[in-house]
Short mmCIF file of C-alpha atoms and ligand atoms in Angstrom, two decimals:
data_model
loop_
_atom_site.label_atom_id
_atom_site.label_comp_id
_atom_site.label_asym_id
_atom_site.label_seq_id
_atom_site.Cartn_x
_atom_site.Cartn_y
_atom_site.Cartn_z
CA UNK A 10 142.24 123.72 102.28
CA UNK A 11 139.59 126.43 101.10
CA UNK A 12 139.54 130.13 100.63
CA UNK A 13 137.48 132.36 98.19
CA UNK A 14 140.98 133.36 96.44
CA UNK A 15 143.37 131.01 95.28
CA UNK A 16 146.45 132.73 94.27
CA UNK A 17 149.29 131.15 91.70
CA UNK A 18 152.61 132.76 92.06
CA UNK A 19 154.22 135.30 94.47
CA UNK A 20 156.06 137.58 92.16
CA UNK A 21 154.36 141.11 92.54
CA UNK A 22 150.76 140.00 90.69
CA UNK A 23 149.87 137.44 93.29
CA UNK A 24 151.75 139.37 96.09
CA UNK A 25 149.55 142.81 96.11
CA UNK A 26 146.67 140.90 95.23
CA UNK A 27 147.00 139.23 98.29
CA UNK A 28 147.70 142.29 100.13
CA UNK A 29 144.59 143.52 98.23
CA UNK A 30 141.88 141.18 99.53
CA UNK A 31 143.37 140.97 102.47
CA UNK A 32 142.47 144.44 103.81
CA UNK A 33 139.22 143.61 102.77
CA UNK A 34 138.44 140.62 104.55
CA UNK A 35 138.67 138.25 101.40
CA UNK A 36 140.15 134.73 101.97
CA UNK A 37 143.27 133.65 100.12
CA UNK A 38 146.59 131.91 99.63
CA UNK A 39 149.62 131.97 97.67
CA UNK A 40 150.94 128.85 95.90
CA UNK A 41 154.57 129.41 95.06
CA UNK A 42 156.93 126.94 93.10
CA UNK A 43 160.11 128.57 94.14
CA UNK A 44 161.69 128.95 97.66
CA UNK A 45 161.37 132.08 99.70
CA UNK A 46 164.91 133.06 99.26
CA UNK A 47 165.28 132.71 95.46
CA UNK A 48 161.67 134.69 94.83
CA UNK A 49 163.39 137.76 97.23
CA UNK A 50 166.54 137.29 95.43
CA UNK A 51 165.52 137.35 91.67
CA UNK A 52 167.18 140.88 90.10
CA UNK A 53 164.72 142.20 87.23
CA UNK A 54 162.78 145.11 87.22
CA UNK A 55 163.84 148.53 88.62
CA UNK A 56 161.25 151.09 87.64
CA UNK A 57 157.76 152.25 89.09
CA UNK A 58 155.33 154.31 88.29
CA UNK A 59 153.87 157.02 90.54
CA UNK A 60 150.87 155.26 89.92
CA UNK A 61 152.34 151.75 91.08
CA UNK A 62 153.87 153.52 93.91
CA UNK A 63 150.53 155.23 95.00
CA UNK A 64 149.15 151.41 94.93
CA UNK A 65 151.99 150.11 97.00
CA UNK A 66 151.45 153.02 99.58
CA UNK A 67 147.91 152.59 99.93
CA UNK A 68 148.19 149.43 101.10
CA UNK A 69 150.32 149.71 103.19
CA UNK A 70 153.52 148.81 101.28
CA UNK A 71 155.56 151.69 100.95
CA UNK A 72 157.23 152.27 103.95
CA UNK A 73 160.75 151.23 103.08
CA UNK A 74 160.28 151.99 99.26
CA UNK A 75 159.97 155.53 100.67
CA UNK A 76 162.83 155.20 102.79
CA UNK A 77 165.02 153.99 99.87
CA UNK A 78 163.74 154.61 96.43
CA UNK A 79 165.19 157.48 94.25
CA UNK A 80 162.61 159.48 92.87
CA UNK A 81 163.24 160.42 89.12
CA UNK A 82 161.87 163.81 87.58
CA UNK A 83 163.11 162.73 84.21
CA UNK A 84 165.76 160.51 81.72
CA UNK A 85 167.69 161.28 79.15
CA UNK A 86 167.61 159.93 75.12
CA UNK A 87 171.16 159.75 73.80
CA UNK A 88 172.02 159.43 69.96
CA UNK A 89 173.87 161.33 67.34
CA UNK A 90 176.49 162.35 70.11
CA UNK A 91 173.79 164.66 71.23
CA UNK A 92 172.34 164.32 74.71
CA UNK A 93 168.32 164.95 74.59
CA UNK A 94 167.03 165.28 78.44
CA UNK A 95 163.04 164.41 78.84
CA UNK A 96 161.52 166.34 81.74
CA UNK A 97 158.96 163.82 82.96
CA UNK A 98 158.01 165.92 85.85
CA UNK A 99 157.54 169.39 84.23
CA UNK A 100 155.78 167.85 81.32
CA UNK A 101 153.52 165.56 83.14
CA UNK A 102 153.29 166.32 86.47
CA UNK A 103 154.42 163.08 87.86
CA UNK A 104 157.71 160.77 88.51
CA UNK A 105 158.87 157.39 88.34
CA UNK A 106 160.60 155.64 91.02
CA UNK A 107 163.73 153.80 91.58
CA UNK A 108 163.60 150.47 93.58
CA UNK A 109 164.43 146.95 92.90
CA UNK A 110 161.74 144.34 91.93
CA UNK A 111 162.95 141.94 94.71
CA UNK A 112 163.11 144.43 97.49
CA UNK A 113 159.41 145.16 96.65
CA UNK A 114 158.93 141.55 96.57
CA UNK A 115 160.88 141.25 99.93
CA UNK A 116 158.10 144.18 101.35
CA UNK A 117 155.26 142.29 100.33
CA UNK A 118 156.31 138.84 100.88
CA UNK A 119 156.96 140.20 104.62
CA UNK A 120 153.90 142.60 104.79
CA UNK A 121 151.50 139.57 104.04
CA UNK A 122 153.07 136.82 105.97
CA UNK A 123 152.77 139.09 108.83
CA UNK A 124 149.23 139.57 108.50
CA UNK A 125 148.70 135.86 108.17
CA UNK A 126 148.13 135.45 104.76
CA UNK A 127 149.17 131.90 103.86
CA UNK A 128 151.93 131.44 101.20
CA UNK A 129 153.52 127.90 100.48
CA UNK A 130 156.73 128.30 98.99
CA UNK A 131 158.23 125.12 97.10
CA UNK A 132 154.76 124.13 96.19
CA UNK A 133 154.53 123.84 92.48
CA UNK A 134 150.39 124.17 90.84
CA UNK A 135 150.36 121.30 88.38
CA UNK A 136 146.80 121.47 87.17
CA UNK A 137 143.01 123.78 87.68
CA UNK A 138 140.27 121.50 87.95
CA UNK A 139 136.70 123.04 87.26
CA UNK A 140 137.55 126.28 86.26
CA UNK A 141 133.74 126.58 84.80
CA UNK A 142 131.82 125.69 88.09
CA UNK A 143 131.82 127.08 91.23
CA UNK A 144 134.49 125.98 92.89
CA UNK A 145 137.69 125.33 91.21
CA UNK A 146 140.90 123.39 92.30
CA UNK A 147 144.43 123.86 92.31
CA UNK A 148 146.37 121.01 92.72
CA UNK A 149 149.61 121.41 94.09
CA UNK A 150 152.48 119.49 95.50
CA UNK A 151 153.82 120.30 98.54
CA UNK A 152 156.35 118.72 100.95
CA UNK A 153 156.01 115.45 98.69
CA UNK A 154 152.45 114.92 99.04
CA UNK A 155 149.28 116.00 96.38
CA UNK A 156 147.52 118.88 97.90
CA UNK A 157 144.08 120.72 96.72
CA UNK A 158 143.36 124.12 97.27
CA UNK A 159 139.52 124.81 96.40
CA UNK A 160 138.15 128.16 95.94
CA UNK A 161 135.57 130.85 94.48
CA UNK A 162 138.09 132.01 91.99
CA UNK A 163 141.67 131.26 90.99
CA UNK A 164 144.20 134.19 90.29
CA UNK A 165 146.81 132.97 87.70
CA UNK A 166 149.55 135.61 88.36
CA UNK A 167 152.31 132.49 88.04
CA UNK A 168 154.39 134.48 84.84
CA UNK A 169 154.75 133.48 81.90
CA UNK A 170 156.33 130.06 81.86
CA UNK A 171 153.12 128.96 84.23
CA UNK A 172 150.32 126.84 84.15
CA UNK A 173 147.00 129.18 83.78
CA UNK A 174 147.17 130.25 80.55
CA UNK A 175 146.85 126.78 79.25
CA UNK A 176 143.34 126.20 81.05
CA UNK A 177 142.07 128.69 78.10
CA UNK A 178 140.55 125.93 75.52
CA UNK A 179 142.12 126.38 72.31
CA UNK A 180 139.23 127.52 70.31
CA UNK A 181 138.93 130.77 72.51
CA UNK A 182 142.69 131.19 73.05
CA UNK A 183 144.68 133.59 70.89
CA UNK A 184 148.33 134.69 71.81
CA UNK A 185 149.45 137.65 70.38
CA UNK A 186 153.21 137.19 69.95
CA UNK A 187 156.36 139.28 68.44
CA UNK A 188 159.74 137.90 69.42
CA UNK A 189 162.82 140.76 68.46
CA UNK A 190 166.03 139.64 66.77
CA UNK A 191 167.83 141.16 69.94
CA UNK A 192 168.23 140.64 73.84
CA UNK A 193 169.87 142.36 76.70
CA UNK A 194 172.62 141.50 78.48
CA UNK A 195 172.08 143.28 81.87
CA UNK A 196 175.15 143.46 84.54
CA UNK A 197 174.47 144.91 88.33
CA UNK A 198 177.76 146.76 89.47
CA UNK A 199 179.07 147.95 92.94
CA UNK A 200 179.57 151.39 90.92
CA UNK A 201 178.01 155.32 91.31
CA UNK A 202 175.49 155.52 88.69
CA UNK A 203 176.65 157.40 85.57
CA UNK A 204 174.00 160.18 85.71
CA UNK A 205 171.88 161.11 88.58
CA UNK A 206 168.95 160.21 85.59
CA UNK A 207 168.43 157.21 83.08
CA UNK A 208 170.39 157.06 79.85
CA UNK A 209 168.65 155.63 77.04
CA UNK A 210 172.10 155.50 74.49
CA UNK A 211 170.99 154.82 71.01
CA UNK A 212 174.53 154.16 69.06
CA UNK A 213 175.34 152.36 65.67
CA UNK A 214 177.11 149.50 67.77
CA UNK A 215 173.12 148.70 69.72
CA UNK A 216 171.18 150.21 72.53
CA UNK A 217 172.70 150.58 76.05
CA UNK A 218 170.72 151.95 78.95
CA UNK A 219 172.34 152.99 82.17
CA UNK A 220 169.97 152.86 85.17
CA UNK A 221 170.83 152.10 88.79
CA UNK A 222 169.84 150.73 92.18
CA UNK A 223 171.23 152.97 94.79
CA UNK A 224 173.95 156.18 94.84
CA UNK A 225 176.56 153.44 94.78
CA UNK A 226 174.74 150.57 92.91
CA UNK A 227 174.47 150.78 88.78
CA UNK A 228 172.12 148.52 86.72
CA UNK A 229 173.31 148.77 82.99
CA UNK A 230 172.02 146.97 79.59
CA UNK A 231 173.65 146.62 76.00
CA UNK A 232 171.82 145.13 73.38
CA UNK A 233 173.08 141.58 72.19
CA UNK A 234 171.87 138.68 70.41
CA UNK A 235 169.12 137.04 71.64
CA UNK A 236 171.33 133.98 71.94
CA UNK A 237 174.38 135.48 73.25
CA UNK A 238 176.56 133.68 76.23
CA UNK A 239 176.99 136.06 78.86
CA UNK A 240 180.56 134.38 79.50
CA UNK A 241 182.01 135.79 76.37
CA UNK A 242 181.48 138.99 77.66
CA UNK A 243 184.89 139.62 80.15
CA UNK A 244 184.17 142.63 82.38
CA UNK A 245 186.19 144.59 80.84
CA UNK A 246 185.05 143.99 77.40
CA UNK A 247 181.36 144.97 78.74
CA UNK A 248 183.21 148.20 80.32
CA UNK A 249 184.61 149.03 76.95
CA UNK A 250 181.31 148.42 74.89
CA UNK A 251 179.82 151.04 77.93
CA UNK A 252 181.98 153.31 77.43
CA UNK A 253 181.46 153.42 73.76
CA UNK A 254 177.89 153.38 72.96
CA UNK A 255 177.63 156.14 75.96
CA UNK A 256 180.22 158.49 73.68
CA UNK A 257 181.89 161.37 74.11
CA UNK A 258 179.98 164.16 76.26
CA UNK A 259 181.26 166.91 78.48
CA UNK A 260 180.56 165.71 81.96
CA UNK A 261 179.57 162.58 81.48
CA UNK A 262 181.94 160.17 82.53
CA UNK A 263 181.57 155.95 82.15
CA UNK A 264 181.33 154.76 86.09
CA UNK A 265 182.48 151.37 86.50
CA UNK A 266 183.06 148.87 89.27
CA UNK A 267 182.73 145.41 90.14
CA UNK A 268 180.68 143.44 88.45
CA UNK A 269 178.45 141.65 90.65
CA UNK A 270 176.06 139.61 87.94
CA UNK A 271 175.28 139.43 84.15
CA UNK A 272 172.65 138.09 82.48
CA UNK A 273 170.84 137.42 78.41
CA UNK A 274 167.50 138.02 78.42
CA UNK A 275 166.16 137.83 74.76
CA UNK A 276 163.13 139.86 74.23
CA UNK A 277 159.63 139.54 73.14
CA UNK A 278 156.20 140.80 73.15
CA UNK A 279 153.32 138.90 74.34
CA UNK A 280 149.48 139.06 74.87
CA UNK A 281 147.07 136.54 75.93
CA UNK A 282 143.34 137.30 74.72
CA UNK A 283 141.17 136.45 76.47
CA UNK A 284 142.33 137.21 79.90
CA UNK A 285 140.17 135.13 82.27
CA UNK A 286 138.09 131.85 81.10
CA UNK A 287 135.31 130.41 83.81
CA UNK A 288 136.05 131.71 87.28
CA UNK A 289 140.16 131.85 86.86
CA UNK A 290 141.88 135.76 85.85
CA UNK A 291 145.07 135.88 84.35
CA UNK A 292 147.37 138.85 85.97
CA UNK A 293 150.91 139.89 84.63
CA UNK A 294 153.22 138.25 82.97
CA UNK A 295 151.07 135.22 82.94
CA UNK A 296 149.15 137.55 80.44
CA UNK A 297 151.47 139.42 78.81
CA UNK A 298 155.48 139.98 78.35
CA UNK A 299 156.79 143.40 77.17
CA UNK A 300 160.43 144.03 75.69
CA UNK A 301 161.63 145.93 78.87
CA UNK A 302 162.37 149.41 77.22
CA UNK A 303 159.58 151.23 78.14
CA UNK A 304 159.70 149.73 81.67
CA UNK A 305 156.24 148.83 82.04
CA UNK A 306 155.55 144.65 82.79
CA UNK A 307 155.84 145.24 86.39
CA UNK A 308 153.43 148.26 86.52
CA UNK A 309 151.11 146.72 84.10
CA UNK A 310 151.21 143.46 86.64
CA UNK A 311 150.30 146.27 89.10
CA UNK A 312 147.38 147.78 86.96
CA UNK A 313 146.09 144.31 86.29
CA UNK A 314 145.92 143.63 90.01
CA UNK A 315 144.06 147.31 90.73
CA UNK A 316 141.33 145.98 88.50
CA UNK A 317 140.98 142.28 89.70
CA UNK A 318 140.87 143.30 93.24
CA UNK A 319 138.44 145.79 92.91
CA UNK A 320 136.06 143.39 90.82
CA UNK A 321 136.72 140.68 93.09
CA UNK A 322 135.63 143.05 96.34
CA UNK A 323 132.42 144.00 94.59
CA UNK A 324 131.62 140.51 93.85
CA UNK A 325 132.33 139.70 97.93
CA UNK A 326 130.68 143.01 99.35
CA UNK A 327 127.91 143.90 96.73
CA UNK A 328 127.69 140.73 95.15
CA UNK A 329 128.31 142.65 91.98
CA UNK A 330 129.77 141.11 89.17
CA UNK A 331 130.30 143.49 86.36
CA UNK A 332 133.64 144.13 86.96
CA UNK A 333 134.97 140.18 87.11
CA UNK A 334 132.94 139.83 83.29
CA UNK A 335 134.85 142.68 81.90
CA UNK A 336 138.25 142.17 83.49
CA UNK A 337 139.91 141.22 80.84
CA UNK A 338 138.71 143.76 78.28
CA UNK A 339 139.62 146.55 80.63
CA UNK A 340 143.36 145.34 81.44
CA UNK A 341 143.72 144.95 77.49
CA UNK A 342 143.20 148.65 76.65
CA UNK A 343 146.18 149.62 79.39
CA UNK A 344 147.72 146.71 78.12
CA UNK A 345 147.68 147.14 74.18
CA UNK A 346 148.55 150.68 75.20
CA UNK A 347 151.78 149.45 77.15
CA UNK A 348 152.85 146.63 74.31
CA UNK A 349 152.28 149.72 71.95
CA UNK A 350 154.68 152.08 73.89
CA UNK A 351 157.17 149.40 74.94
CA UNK A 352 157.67 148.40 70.79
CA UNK A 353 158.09 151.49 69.82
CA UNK A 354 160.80 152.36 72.30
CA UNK A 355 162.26 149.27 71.43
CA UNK A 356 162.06 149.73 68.02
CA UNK A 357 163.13 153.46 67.99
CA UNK A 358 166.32 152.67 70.12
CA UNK A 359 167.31 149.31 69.18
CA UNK A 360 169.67 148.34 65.71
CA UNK A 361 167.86 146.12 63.91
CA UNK A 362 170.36 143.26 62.41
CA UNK A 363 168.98 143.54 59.15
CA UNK A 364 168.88 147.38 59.04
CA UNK A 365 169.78 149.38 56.24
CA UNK A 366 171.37 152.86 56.07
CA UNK A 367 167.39 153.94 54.91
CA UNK A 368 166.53 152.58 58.79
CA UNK A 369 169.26 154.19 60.26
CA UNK A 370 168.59 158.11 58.97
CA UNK A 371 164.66 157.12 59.60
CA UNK A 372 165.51 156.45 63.11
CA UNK A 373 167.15 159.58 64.31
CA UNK A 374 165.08 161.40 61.98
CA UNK A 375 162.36 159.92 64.44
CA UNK A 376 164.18 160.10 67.90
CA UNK A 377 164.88 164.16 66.88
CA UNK A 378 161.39 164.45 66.27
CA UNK A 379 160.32 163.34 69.40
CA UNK A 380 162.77 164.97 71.42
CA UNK A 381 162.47 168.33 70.31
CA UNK A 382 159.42 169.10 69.64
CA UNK A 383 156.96 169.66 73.08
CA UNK A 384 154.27 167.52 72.12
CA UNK A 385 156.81 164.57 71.26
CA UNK A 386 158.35 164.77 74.29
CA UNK A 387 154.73 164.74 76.19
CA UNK A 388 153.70 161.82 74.15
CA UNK A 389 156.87 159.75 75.49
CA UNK A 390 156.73 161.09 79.20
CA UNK A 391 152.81 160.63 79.44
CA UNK A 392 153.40 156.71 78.74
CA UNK A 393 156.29 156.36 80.21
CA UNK A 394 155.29 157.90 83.60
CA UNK A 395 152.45 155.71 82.94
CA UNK A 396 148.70 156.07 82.18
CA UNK A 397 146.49 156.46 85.18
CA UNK A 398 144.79 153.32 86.27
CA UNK A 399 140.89 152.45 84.39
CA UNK A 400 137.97 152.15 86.93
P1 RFL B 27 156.60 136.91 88.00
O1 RFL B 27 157.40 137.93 88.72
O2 RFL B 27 157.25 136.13 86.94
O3 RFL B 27 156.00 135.93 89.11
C1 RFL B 27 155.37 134.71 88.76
C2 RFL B 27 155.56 133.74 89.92
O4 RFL B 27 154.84 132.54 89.66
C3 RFL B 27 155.62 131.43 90.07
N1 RFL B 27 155.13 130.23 89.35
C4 RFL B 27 154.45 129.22 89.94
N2 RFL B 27 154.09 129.00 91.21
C5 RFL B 27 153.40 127.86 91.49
N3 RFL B 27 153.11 126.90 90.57
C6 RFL B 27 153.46 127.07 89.28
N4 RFL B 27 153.15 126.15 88.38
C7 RFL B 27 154.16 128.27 88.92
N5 RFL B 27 154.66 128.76 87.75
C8 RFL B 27 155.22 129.95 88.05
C9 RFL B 27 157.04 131.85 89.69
O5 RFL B 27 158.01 131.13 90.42
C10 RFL B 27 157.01 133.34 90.08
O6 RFL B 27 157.41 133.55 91.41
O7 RFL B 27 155.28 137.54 87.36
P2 RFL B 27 154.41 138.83 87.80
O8 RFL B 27 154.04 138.78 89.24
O9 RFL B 27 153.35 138.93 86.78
O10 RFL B 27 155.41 140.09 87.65
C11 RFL B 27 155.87 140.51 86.41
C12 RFL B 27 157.27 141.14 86.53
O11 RFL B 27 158.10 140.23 87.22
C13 RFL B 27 157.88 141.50 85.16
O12 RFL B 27 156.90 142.03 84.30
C14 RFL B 27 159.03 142.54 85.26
O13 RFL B 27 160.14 142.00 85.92
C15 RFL B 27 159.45 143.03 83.87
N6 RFL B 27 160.56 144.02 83.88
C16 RFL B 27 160.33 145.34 84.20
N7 RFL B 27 159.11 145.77 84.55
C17 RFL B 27 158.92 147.07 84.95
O14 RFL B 27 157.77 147.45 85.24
N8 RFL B 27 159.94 147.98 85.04
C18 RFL B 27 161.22 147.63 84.71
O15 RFL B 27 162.13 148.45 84.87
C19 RFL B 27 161.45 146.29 84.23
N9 RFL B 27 162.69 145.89 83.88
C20 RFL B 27 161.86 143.61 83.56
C21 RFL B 27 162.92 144.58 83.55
C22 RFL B 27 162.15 142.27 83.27
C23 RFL B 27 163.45 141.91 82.96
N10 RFL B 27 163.68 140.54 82.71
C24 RFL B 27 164.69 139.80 83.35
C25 RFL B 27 162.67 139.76 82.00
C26 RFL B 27 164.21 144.24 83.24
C27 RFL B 27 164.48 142.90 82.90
C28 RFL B 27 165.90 142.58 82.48
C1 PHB B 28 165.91 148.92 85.46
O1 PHB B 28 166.23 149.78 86.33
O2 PHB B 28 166.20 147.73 85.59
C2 PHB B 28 165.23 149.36 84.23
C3 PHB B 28 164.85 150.70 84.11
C4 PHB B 28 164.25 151.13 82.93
C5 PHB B 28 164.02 150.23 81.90
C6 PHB B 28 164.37 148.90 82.05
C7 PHB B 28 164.99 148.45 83.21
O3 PHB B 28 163.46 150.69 80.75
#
């Protein structure tokens, strides 16, 4: 098989780049390792950027997002039994978005199938060939037989535990890497959100953040150990923790419900420099990881894929190739920008194991000063609503 595209991964890199070129005329075709069902099915991310949703629209991938999504105007930073709101909309001008990773996957898996662009599920990439001339391979295994996709370029968007990366030769390769002494364990509950906005809870005891999928759905994190076994956490033992890093605050009451899954995820952050090597372009989390705080390795996934399909349809309709040569350095600005943000959230929120009482006053010292003063609280909203896209 042959197309000018070939894509590694449909999470939502390789998905809107698909959906990219597509609508203008490129050739291309997804190479997935995982079934159908368990890419629509995999729970992570929740939150979008105007800017990701303005992406998703444009092409033609918003319809049921804006069906279903609740918009946000702002979130809340708890700590010191004080409640600090953060008015994202007044102080920036735009929102963020509420809508599950894996019903935007579901969109866009659907969206492109439907328009005929070819995506093999169960077929796992096992190696590039010729990454440096003009028409690389993947080589891919599909329904038990050795398959070759050859193409102009190859997208690596296949996460971080793929393949790409590892074409970079060693020399030029240099990962970036900070892994926290902390993780998340994340539950998804048939319950009515706590607040109508996103509770950030700093609290002696570890972070918790209350977030949500629908009016009756909640999505809730505590911080853990990285290493923690989600089955030594009874339901009502991850109620009670809930209930009392949230604290005491007139009208504010804990929701709870059923809980439907749990999960560890430890946290790190990553970055992969250089971003592309020969004629294959890293996208995403095959790039970079961010601790999920600041809620930005979906949208930077997004802004990756706004630059690569814009250089790649220059290249095709102008046969201009500036933008493909400096790909990489103009994703890293947005993304040292992001990693930036998304430690520093993390940091400012999170109790460090080996914190002192010094740490401690330094911390809320820090959270009051961003949340009452104006231009702190513009600093955080401006990056967390997200910086507009680079051109
Ligand atoms: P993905 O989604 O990991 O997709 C990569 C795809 O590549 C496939 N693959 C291969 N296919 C073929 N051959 C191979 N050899 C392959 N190797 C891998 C995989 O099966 C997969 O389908 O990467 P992508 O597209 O770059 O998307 C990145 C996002 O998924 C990720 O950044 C976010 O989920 C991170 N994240 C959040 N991001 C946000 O923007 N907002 C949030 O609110 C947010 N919350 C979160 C998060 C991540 C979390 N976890 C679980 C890490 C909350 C959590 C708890
Ligand atoms: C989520 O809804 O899953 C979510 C929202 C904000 C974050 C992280 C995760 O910072």
């Amino acid at each position: 098989m042959q197309v000018q595209v070939g894509i590694i991964g449909a999470g939502p890199a390789g998905l809107l780049l698909a959906r990219m070129l597509h609508l203008q005329g490129i050739s291309c075709a997804i190479i997935e390792s995982r079934s159908r069902a368990y890419a629509e099915g995999r729970v992570r991310a929740g939150l979008l950027e105007q800017g990701s949703v303005d992406l998703l629209t444009e092409t033609g991938m918003g319809e049921r997002l804006h069906k279903e999504a609740l918009v946000h105007d702002g979130i809340e930073l708890i700590f010191n039994g004080e409640r600090h709101r953060i008015d994202l909309h007044e102080l920036t001008g735009r929102r963020v978005y509420i809508y599950g990773q894996q019903e935007a996957v579901k969109d866009m898996i659907a969206i492109n199938l439907a328009a005929g662009v070819p995506i093999y599920f169960e077929a796992e990439a096992h190696k590039l060939e010729g990454v440096e001339s003009t028409k690389p391979r993947i080589h891919y295994r599909y329904q038990g037989k050795d398959e070759v996709l050859t193409c102009d370029y190859i997208a690596g968007c296949d996460g971080f535990h793929g393949i790409c990366r590892e074409v970079i030769p060693p020399a030029l390769f240099k990962g970036h890497d900070r892994i926290y002494p902390f993780g998340w364990l994340g539950i998804m509950a048939e319950a009515k959100p706590t607040s109508d906005e996103l509770l950030y809870c700093r609290h002696d005891r570890g972070f918790a953040l209350f977030t949500m999928r629908s009016e009756s759905v909640s999505r809730c994190y505590l911080q853990v150990p990285p290493d923690e076994n989600p089955d030594d956490w009874s339901d009502d033992r991850i109620w009670s923790e809930f209930d009392t890093r949230l604290g005491r605050h007139e009208g504010l009451t804990l929701s709870t419900g059923k809980i439907l899954m749990k999960g560890v995820t430890a946290m790190r952050s990553f970055v992969t420099e250089p971003m592309q090597f020969g004629r294959m372009f890293l996208a995403g989390d095959a790039a970079h990881i961010v601790p999920p705080t600041g809620a930005k390795g979906m949208n930077l996934a997004i802004a990756d894929i706004y630059v690569l399909a814009r250089a790649l349809t220059s290249f095709y309709k102008k046969n201009d190739s500036r933008g493909l040569e400096t790909y990489g350095e103009t994703c890293l600005r947005r993304v040292w920008r992001a990693q930036h943000f998304s430690w520093w959230m993390t940091s400012m929120l999170h109790i460090s194991p080996d914190g002192n009482p010094f740490d401690h006053k330094r911390q809320l010292a820090e959270l009051y000063a961003v949340s009452t003063s104006r231009a702190g609280q513009t600093y955080l909203a401006e990056n967390y609503v997200g910086l507009p896209f680079e051109t």
